[in-house]
C-alpha atoms as a printed R data frame, in Angstrom:
    type eleno elety resid chain resno       x       y       z
1   ATOM     1    CA   UNK     A     1 -61.890 -45.042  77.293
2   ATOM     2    CA   UNK     A     2 -60.754 -48.629  76.805
3   ATOM     3    CA   UNK     A     3 -58.826 -50.666  79.350
4   ATOM     4    CA   UNK     A     4 -60.254 -48.799  82.352
5   ATOM     5    CA   UNK     A     5 -60.267 -50.698  85.660
6   ATOM     6    CA   UNK     A     6 -61.048 -49.932  89.306
7   ATOM     7    CA   UNK     A     7 -59.585 -51.584  92.395
8   ATOM     8    CA   UNK     A     8 -60.347 -51.129  96.090
9   ATOM     9    CA   UNK     A     9 -62.449 -52.821  98.747
10  ATOM    10    CA   UNK     A    10 -64.340 -49.825 100.101
11  ATOM    11    CA   UNK     A    11 -67.659 -48.252  99.273
12  ATOM    12    CA   UNK     A    12 -66.056 -45.418  97.325
13  ATOM    13    CA   UNK     A    13 -64.618 -47.859  94.767
14  ATOM    14    CA   UNK     A    14 -68.035 -49.421  94.189
15  ATOM    15    CA   UNK     A    15 -69.625 -45.986  93.914
16  ATOM    16    CA   UNK     A    16 -67.081 -44.824  91.328
17  ATOM    17    CA   UNK     A    17 -67.608 -48.002  89.308
18  ATOM    18    CA   UNK     A    18 -71.380 -47.476  89.242
19  ATOM    19    CA   UNK     A    19 -71.062 -43.756  88.501
20  ATOM    20    CA   UNK     A    20 -68.762 -44.260  85.522
21  ATOM    21    CA   UNK     A    21 -70.977 -46.989  84.099
22  ATOM    22    CA   UNK     A    22 -74.030 -44.752  84.459
23  ATOM    23    CA   UNK     A    23 -72.311 -41.913  82.565
24  ATOM    24    CA   UNK     A    24 -71.179 -43.799  79.492
25  ATOM    25    CA   UNK     A    25 -67.873 -45.400  80.496
26  ATOM    26    CA   UNK     A    26 -67.292 -49.145  80.680
27  ATOM    27    CA   UNK     A    27 -64.896 -49.728  83.587
28  ATOM    28    CA   UNK     A    28 -64.382 -53.186  85.090
29  ATOM    29    CA   UNK     A    29 -62.964 -54.456  88.355
30  ATOM    30    CA   UNK     A    30 -59.256 -54.309  87.503
31  ATOM    31    CA   UNK     A    31 -58.524 -57.923  88.465
32  ATOM    32    CA   UNK     A    32 -60.939 -59.205  85.800
33  ATOM    33    CA   UNK     A    33 -58.768 -58.117  82.862
34  ATOM    34    CA   UNK     A    34 -55.086 -57.801  83.777
35  ATOM    35    CA   UNK     A    35 -53.801 -58.183  80.193
36  ATOM    36    CA   UNK     A    36 -56.064 -55.404  78.900
37  ATOM    37    CA   UNK     A    37 -55.727 -53.007  81.848
38  ATOM    38    CA   UNK     A    38 -54.426 -49.602  80.692
39  ATOM    39    CA   UNK     A    39 -55.773 -47.103  83.230
40  ATOM    40    CA   UNK     A    40 -56.088 -48.182  86.871
41  ATOM    41    CA   UNK     A    41 -58.261 -46.187  89.261
42  ATOM    42    CA   UNK     A    42 -56.875 -47.191  92.638
43  ATOM    43    CA   UNK     A    43 -59.212 -46.541  95.594
44  ATOM    44    CA   UNK     A    44 -57.518 -48.093  98.666
45  ATOM    45    CA   UNK     A    45 -58.885 -47.684 102.171
46  ATOM    46    CA   UNK     A    46 -55.368 -47.218 103.593
47  ATOM    47    CA   UNK     A    47 -51.665 -47.702 102.875
48  ATOM    48    CA   UNK     A    48 -51.876 -51.414 103.676
49  ATOM    49    CA   UNK     A    49 -54.468 -52.019 100.987
50  ATOM    50    CA   UNK     A    50 -52.540 -49.821  98.551
51  ATOM    51    CA   UNK     A    51 -49.462 -52.016  99.065
52  ATOM    52    CA   UNK     A    52 -51.514 -55.173  98.533
53  ATOM    53    CA   UNK     A    53 -53.112 -53.898  95.339
54  ATOM    54    CA   UNK     A    54 -49.933 -52.528  93.775
55  ATOM    55    CA   UNK     A    55 -47.205 -54.911  94.894
56  ATOM    56    CA   UNK     A    56 -48.521 -57.960  96.739
57  ATOM    57    CA   UNK     A    57 -51.656 -60.081  96.158
58  ATOM    58    CA   UNK     A    58 -52.982 -58.382  93.022
59  ATOM    59    CA   UNK     A    59 -49.653 -56.752  92.145
60  ATOM    60    CA   UNK     A    60 -51.096 -54.458  89.467
61  ATOM    61    CA   UNK     A    61 -47.855 -52.468  89.209
62  ATOM    62    CA   UNK     A    62 -46.037 -55.620  88.075
63  ATOM    63    CA   UNK     A    63 -48.696 -57.921  86.631
64  ATOM    64    CA   UNK     A    64 -50.541 -55.647  84.183
65  ATOM    65    CA   UNK     A    65 -48.311 -55.564  81.058
66  ATOM    66    CA   UNK     A    66 -50.308 -52.881  79.203
67  ATOM    67    CA   UNK     A    67 -50.745 -50.567  82.190
68  ATOM    68    CA   UNK     A    68 -50.138 -46.921  81.236
69  ATOM    69    CA   UNK     A    69 -51.609 -44.840  84.076
70  ATOM    70    CA   UNK     A    70 -52.333 -45.290  87.787
71  ATOM    71    CA   UNK     A    71 -54.717 -42.782  89.384
72  ATOM    72    CA   UNK     A    72 -54.622 -42.824  93.183
73  ATOM    73    CA   UNK     A    73 -58.059 -41.820  94.484
74  ATOM    74    CA   UNK     A    74 -57.556 -41.758  98.250
75  ATOM    75    CA   UNK     A    75 -56.081 -39.632 101.028
76  ATOM    76    CA   UNK     A    76 -52.802 -41.195 102.153
77  ATOM    77    CA   UNK     A    77 -49.517 -39.947 103.590
78  ATOM    78    CA   UNK     A    78 -47.887 -37.584 101.054
79  ATOM    79    CA   UNK     A    79 -44.485 -39.017 101.991
80  ATOM    80    CA   UNK     A    80 -45.665 -42.535 101.125
81  ATOM    81    CA   UNK     A    81 -47.293 -41.378  97.888
82  ATOM    82    CA   UNK     A    82 -44.220 -39.547  96.616
83  ATOM    83    CA   UNK     A    83 -42.092 -42.630  97.296
84  ATOM    84    CA   UNK     A    84 -44.281 -44.669  94.936
85  ATOM    85    CA   UNK     A    85 -42.641 -42.964  91.949
86  ATOM    86    CA   UNK     A    86 -39.388 -44.794  92.663
87  ATOM    87    CA   UNK     A    87 -41.138 -48.163  93.072
88  ATOM    88    CA   UNK     A    88 -43.192 -48.243  89.868
89  ATOM    89    CA   UNK     A    89 -41.637 -48.473  86.416
90  ATOM    90    CA   UNK     A    90 -41.069 -45.088  84.813
91  ATOM    91    CA   UNK     A    91 -43.260 -45.688  81.745
92  ATOM    92    CA   UNK     A    92 -46.377 -45.849  83.956
93  ATOM    93    CA   UNK     A    93 -47.799 -42.355  84.569
94  ATOM    94    CA   UNK     A    94 -48.820 -41.611  88.156
95  ATOM    95    CA   UNK     A    95 -51.602 -39.196  89.125
96  ATOM    96    CA   UNK     A    96 -52.700 -38.528  92.698
97  ATOM    97    CA   UNK     A    97 -56.291 -37.378  93.073
98  ATOM    98    CA   UNK     A    98 -57.615 -37.388  96.648
99  ATOM    99    CA   UNK     A    99 -61.148 -36.088  96.900
100 ATOM   100    CA   UNK     A   100 -63.355 -34.158  99.276
101 ATOM   101    CA   UNK     A   101 -67.018 -35.013  99.755
102 ATOM   102    CA   UNK     A   102 -69.394 -37.647 101.049
103 ATOM   103    CA   UNK     A   103 -70.559 -40.899  99.501
104 ATOM   104    CA   UNK     A   104 -73.803 -39.152  98.598
105 ATOM   105    CA   UNK     A   105 -71.794 -36.496  96.748
106 ATOM   106    CA   UNK     A   106 -69.907 -39.294  94.972
107 ATOM   107    CA   UNK     A   107 -73.174 -40.881  93.872
108 ATOM   108    CA   UNK     A   108 -74.290 -37.520  92.489
109 ATOM   109    CA   UNK     A   109 -70.988 -36.709  90.796
110 ATOM   110    CA   UNK     A   110 -70.467 -33.727  93.084
111 ATOM   111    CA   UNK     A   111 -67.020 -34.421  94.554
112 ATOM   112    CA   UNK     A   112 -64.060 -32.044  94.486
113 ATOM   113    CA   UNK     A   113 -60.764 -33.607  93.398
114 ATOM   114    CA   UNK     A   114 -57.255 -32.357  94.188
115 ATOM   115    CA   UNK     A   115 -55.145 -33.472  91.214
116 ATOM   116    CA   UNK     A   116 -51.381 -33.893  90.901
117 ATOM   117    CA   UNK     A   117 -49.314 -35.175  87.995
118 ATOM   118    CA   UNK     A   118 -47.807 -34.201  84.646
119 ATOM   119    CA   UNK     A   119 -50.147 -31.964  82.719
120 ATOM   120    CA   UNK     A   120 -50.372 -34.306  79.732
121 ATOM   121    CA   UNK     A   121 -51.272 -37.217  81.995
122 ATOM   122    CA   UNK     A   122 -53.932 -35.222  83.831
123 ATOM   123    CA   UNK     A   123 -55.404 -33.933  80.559
124 ATOM   124    CA   UNK     A   124 -55.658 -37.467  79.196
125 ATOM   125    CA   UNK     A   125 -57.820 -38.678  82.074
126 ATOM   126    CA   UNK     A   126 -59.804 -35.427  82.542
127 ATOM   127    CA   UNK     A   127 -63.062 -37.051  81.291
128 ATOM   128    CA   UNK     A   128 -62.950 -39.372  84.301
129 ATOM   129    CA   UNK     A   129 -62.962 -36.423  86.716
130 ATOM   130    CA   UNK     A   130 -65.719 -34.767  84.685
131 ATOM   131    CA   UNK     A   131 -67.969 -37.754  85.391
132 ATOM   132    CA   UNK     A   132 -66.970 -38.397  88.995
133 ATOM   133    CA   UNK     A   133 -66.928 -34.865  90.346
134 ATOM   134    CA   UNK     A   134 -68.046 -31.270  90.056
135 ATOM   135    CA   UNK     A   135 -64.555 -29.815  90.264
136 ATOM   136    CA   UNK     A   136 -60.959 -30.961  89.685
137 ATOM   137    CA   UNK     A   137 -58.261 -28.574  90.930
138 ATOM   138    CA   UNK     A   138 -54.762 -29.154  89.575
139 ATOM   139    CA   UNK     A   139 -52.211 -28.641  92.358
140 ATOM   140    CA   UNK     A   140 -48.917 -29.423  90.577
141 ATOM   141    CA   UNK     A   141 -46.764 -32.493  89.995
142 ATOM   142    CA   UNK     A   142 -47.354 -35.973  91.346
143 ATOM   143    CA   UNK     A   143 -47.694 -35.838  95.159
144 ATOM   144    CA   UNK     A   144 -48.656 -32.153  95.286
145 ATOM   145    CA   UNK     A   145 -52.372 -32.958  95.381
146 ATOM   146    CA   UNK     A   146 -51.948 -35.294  98.338
147 ATOM   147    CA   UNK     A   147 -49.989 -32.660 100.265
148 ATOM   148    CA   UNK     A   148 -52.631 -30.018  99.496
149 ATOM   149    CA   UNK     A   149 -55.447 -32.323 100.598
150 ATOM   150    CA   UNK     A   150 -53.691 -33.101 103.869
151 ATOM   151    CA   UNK     A   151 -53.208 -29.391 104.584
152 ATOM   152    CA   UNK     A   152 -56.868 -28.753 103.771
153 ATOM   153    CA   UNK     A   153 -57.917 -31.518 106.164
154 ATOM   154    CA   UNK     A   154 -55.594 -30.204 108.887
155 ATOM   155    CA   UNK     A   155 -57.165 -26.747 108.668
156 ATOM   156    CA   UNK     A   156 -60.649 -28.230 108.808
157 ATOM   157    CA   UNK     A   157 -59.712 -30.462 111.755
158 ATOM   158    CA   UNK     A   158 -58.326 -27.488 113.666
159 ATOM   159    CA   UNK     A   159 -61.497 -25.487 113.109
160 ATOM   160    CA   UNK     A   160 -63.612 -28.480 114.068
161 ATOM   161    CA   UNK     A   161 -61.747 -29.048 117.324
162 ATOM   162    CA   UNK     A   162 -61.786 -25.383 118.311
163 ATOM   163    CA   UNK     A   163 -65.535 -25.335 117.685
164 ATOM   164    CA   UNK     A   164 -65.958 -28.254 120.086
165 ATOM   165    CA   UNK     A   165 -63.978 -26.445 122.766
166 ATOM   166    CA   UNK     A   166 -65.984 -23.238 122.292
167 ATOM   167    CA   UNK     A   167 -69.232 -25.196 122.610
168 ATOM   168    CA   UNK     A   168 -67.986 -26.820 125.811
169 ATOM   169    CA   UNK     A   169 -67.194 -23.410 127.279
170 ATOM   170    CA   UNK     A   170 -70.574 -22.069 126.193
171 ATOM   171    CA   UNK     A   171 -72.384 -25.042 127.722
172 ATOM   172    CA   UNK     A   172 -70.606 -24.485 131.041
173 ATOM   173    CA   UNK     A   173 -71.979 -20.933 131.070
174 ATOM   174    CA   UNK     A   174 -75.537 -22.016 130.280
175 ATOM   175    CA   UNK     A   175 -75.499 -20.749 126.686
176 ATOM   176    CA   UNK     A   176 -77.780 -22.647 124.314
177 ATOM   177    CA   UNK     A   177 -75.659 -24.485 121.737
178 ATOM   178    CA   UNK     A   178 -78.125 -24.131 118.855
179 ATOM   179    CA   UNK     A   179 -78.480 -20.397 119.400
180 ATOM   180    CA   UNK     A   180 -74.721 -19.899 119.530
181 ATOM   181    CA   UNK     A   181 -74.254 -21.760 116.255
182 ATOM   182    CA   UNK     A   182 -77.044 -19.760 114.668
183 ATOM   183    CA   UNK     A   183 -75.414 -16.491 115.687
184 ATOM   184    CA   UNK     A   184 -71.907 -17.457 114.572
185 ATOM   185    CA   UNK     A   185 -73.083 -18.990 111.310
186 ATOM   186    CA   UNK     A   186 -70.890 -22.033 111.943
187 ATOM   187    CA   UNK     A   187 -71.699 -24.657 109.324
188 ATOM   188    CA   UNK     A   188 -69.751 -27.480 110.984
189 ATOM   189    CA   UNK     A   189 -69.087 -29.538 107.891
190 ATOM   190    CA   UNK     A   190 -67.779 -32.385 110.042
191 ATOM   191    CA   UNK     A   191 -64.887 -34.750 109.508
192 ATOM   192    CA   UNK     A   192 -65.074 -37.969 107.575
193 ATOM   193    CA   UNK     A   193 -65.082 -40.744 110.122
194 ATOM   194    CA   UNK     A   194 -62.922 -43.854 109.801
195 ATOM   195    CA   UNK     A   195 -64.537 -46.374 107.505
196 ATOM   196    CA   UNK     A   196 -66.947 -44.079 105.685
197 ATOM   197    CA   UNK     A   197 -64.828 -44.202 102.521
198 ATOM   198    CA   UNK     A   198 -65.274 -40.567 101.624
199 ATOM   199    CA   UNK     A   199 -61.570 -39.831 101.312
200 ATOM   200    CA   UNK     A   200 -62.292 -36.343 102.583
201 ATOM   201    CA   UNK     A   201 -64.833 -34.405 104.579
202 ATOM   202    CA   UNK     A   202 -68.447 -35.420 104.876
203 ATOM   203    CA   UNK     A   203 -71.499 -33.650 106.290
204 ATOM   204    CA   UNK     A   204 -71.734 -35.891 109.321
205 ATOM   205    CA   UNK     A   205 -71.463 -34.418 112.802
206 ATOM   206    CA   UNK     A   206 -68.167 -35.205 114.558
207 ATOM   207    CA   UNK     A   207 -69.467 -37.220 117.513
208 ATOM   208    CA   UNK     A   208 -68.002 -39.895 119.745
209 ATOM   209    CA   UNK     A   209 -64.656 -41.664 119.820
210 ATOM   210    CA   UNK     A   210 -64.457 -42.001 116.023
211 ATOM   211    CA   UNK     A   211 -64.727 -38.244 115.603
212 ATOM   212    CA   UNK     A   212 -61.848 -37.645 118.025
213 ATOM   213    CA   UNK     A   213 -59.799 -40.356 116.286
214 ATOM   214    CA   UNK     A   214 -60.372 -38.623 112.952
215 ATOM   215    CA   UNK     A   215 -59.200 -35.284 114.350
216 ATOM   216    CA   UNK     A   216 -55.996 -36.835 115.702
217 ATOM   217    CA   UNK     A   217 -55.371 -38.658 112.423
218 ATOM   218    CA   UNK     A   218 -55.510 -35.401 110.429
219 ATOM   219    CA   UNK     A   219 -52.808 -33.869 112.647
220 ATOM   220    CA   UNK     A   220 -50.620 -36.983 112.473
221 ATOM   221    CA   UNK     A   221 -50.702 -36.983 108.655
222 ATOM   222    CA   UNK     A   222 -50.001 -33.244 108.558
223 ATOM   223    CA   UNK     A   223 -46.967 -33.730 110.804
224 ATOM   224    CA   UNK     A   224 -45.764 -36.553 108.551
225 ATOM   225    CA   UNK     A   225 -45.924 -34.114 105.633
226 ATOM   226    CA   UNK     A   226 -43.937 -31.344 107.347
227 ATOM   227    CA   UNK     A   227 -40.664 -30.317 105.725
228 ATOM   228    CA   UNK     A   228 -37.323 -30.468 107.501
229 ATOM   229    CA   UNK     A   229 -36.913 -27.468 109.796
230 ATOM   230    CA   UNK     A   230 -40.647 -26.723 109.923
231 ATOM   231    CA   UNK     A   231 -42.088 -25.212 113.101
232 ATOM   232    CA   UNK     A   232 -43.973 -28.149 114.637
233 ATOM   233    CA   UNK     A   233 -44.833 -26.804 118.099
234 ATOM   234    CA   UNK     A   234 -48.412 -25.617 117.379
235 ATOM   235    CA   UNK     A   235 -49.439 -28.810 115.518
236 ATOM   236    CA   UNK     A   236 -48.049 -31.047 118.265
237 ATOM   237    CA   UNK     A   237 -49.871 -28.980 120.872
238 ATOM   238    CA   UNK     A   238 -53.069 -29.323 118.857
239 ATOM   239    CA   UNK     A   239 -52.575 -33.079 118.721
240 ATOM   240    CA   UNK     A   240 -52.482 -33.160 122.537
241 ATOM   241    CA   UNK     A   241 -55.596 -30.978 122.682
242 ATOM   242    CA   UNK     A   242 -57.462 -33.233 120.273
243 ATOM   243    CA   UNK     A   243 -56.592 -36.356 122.259
244 ATOM   244    CA   UNK     A   244 -58.106 -34.748 125.343
245 ATOM   245    CA   UNK     A   245 -61.389 -33.690 123.735
246 ATOM   246    CA   UNK     A   246 -64.495 -35.151 125.316
247 ATOM   247    CA   UNK     A   247 -67.082 -36.882 123.209
248 ATOM   248    CA   UNK     A   248 -70.023 -34.798 122.102
249 ATOM   249    CA   UNK     A   249 -72.772 -34.921 119.513
250 ATOM   250    CA   UNK     A   250 -73.943 -31.615 118.111
251 ATOM   251    CA   UNK     A   251 -77.599 -30.832 118.622
């Protein structure tokens, strides 16, 4: 695939670059070949970096004359992502592809991608997902994948937080935490912590302030994605619960 470039400052971007090179592709950092850039794999850490890469310092959306496709490989606000369609010229295809998995899974090509976009656009870049992940699940049009990923993360965050509360109650009654987890079969996949660049969930125990911050963030993004007239009382109550969780590391 010619004209393939990657942009993003985090570890995930570097991992994707190395993985594609190791599996027969020849991607380059996108800024090295603006005139020849056709497919941009955008791996921003947050909305601020996405804005910088697309419209400000690098300005790929305006400064790459041959650009045909932008693939957004990150978990961002679905509302923000959908609005990108009106800010980028219509001839550039947009695909959103947030992923679930750790950096180790990325290195092994074992990620799961949620994919949104026109079918012909997704089919054209399917070989990229084949090399970067174990599974790519098409969710619908552009923006649908981001919404699905946010809902998936919200469900996982809710389960994670309720598990913490149950363990606190068990501890107060003198119940051994390890034995309780063994009986319930709880796998506790853990939430991706800020800065780990997974874009999804990672098998790292949810401990300390960063773990609580991650739980709150998942609810905030889910609320941002809610449709007009949606019932928001339970999510807002969960947000308050999450903010009050005490720090704990699972044994």
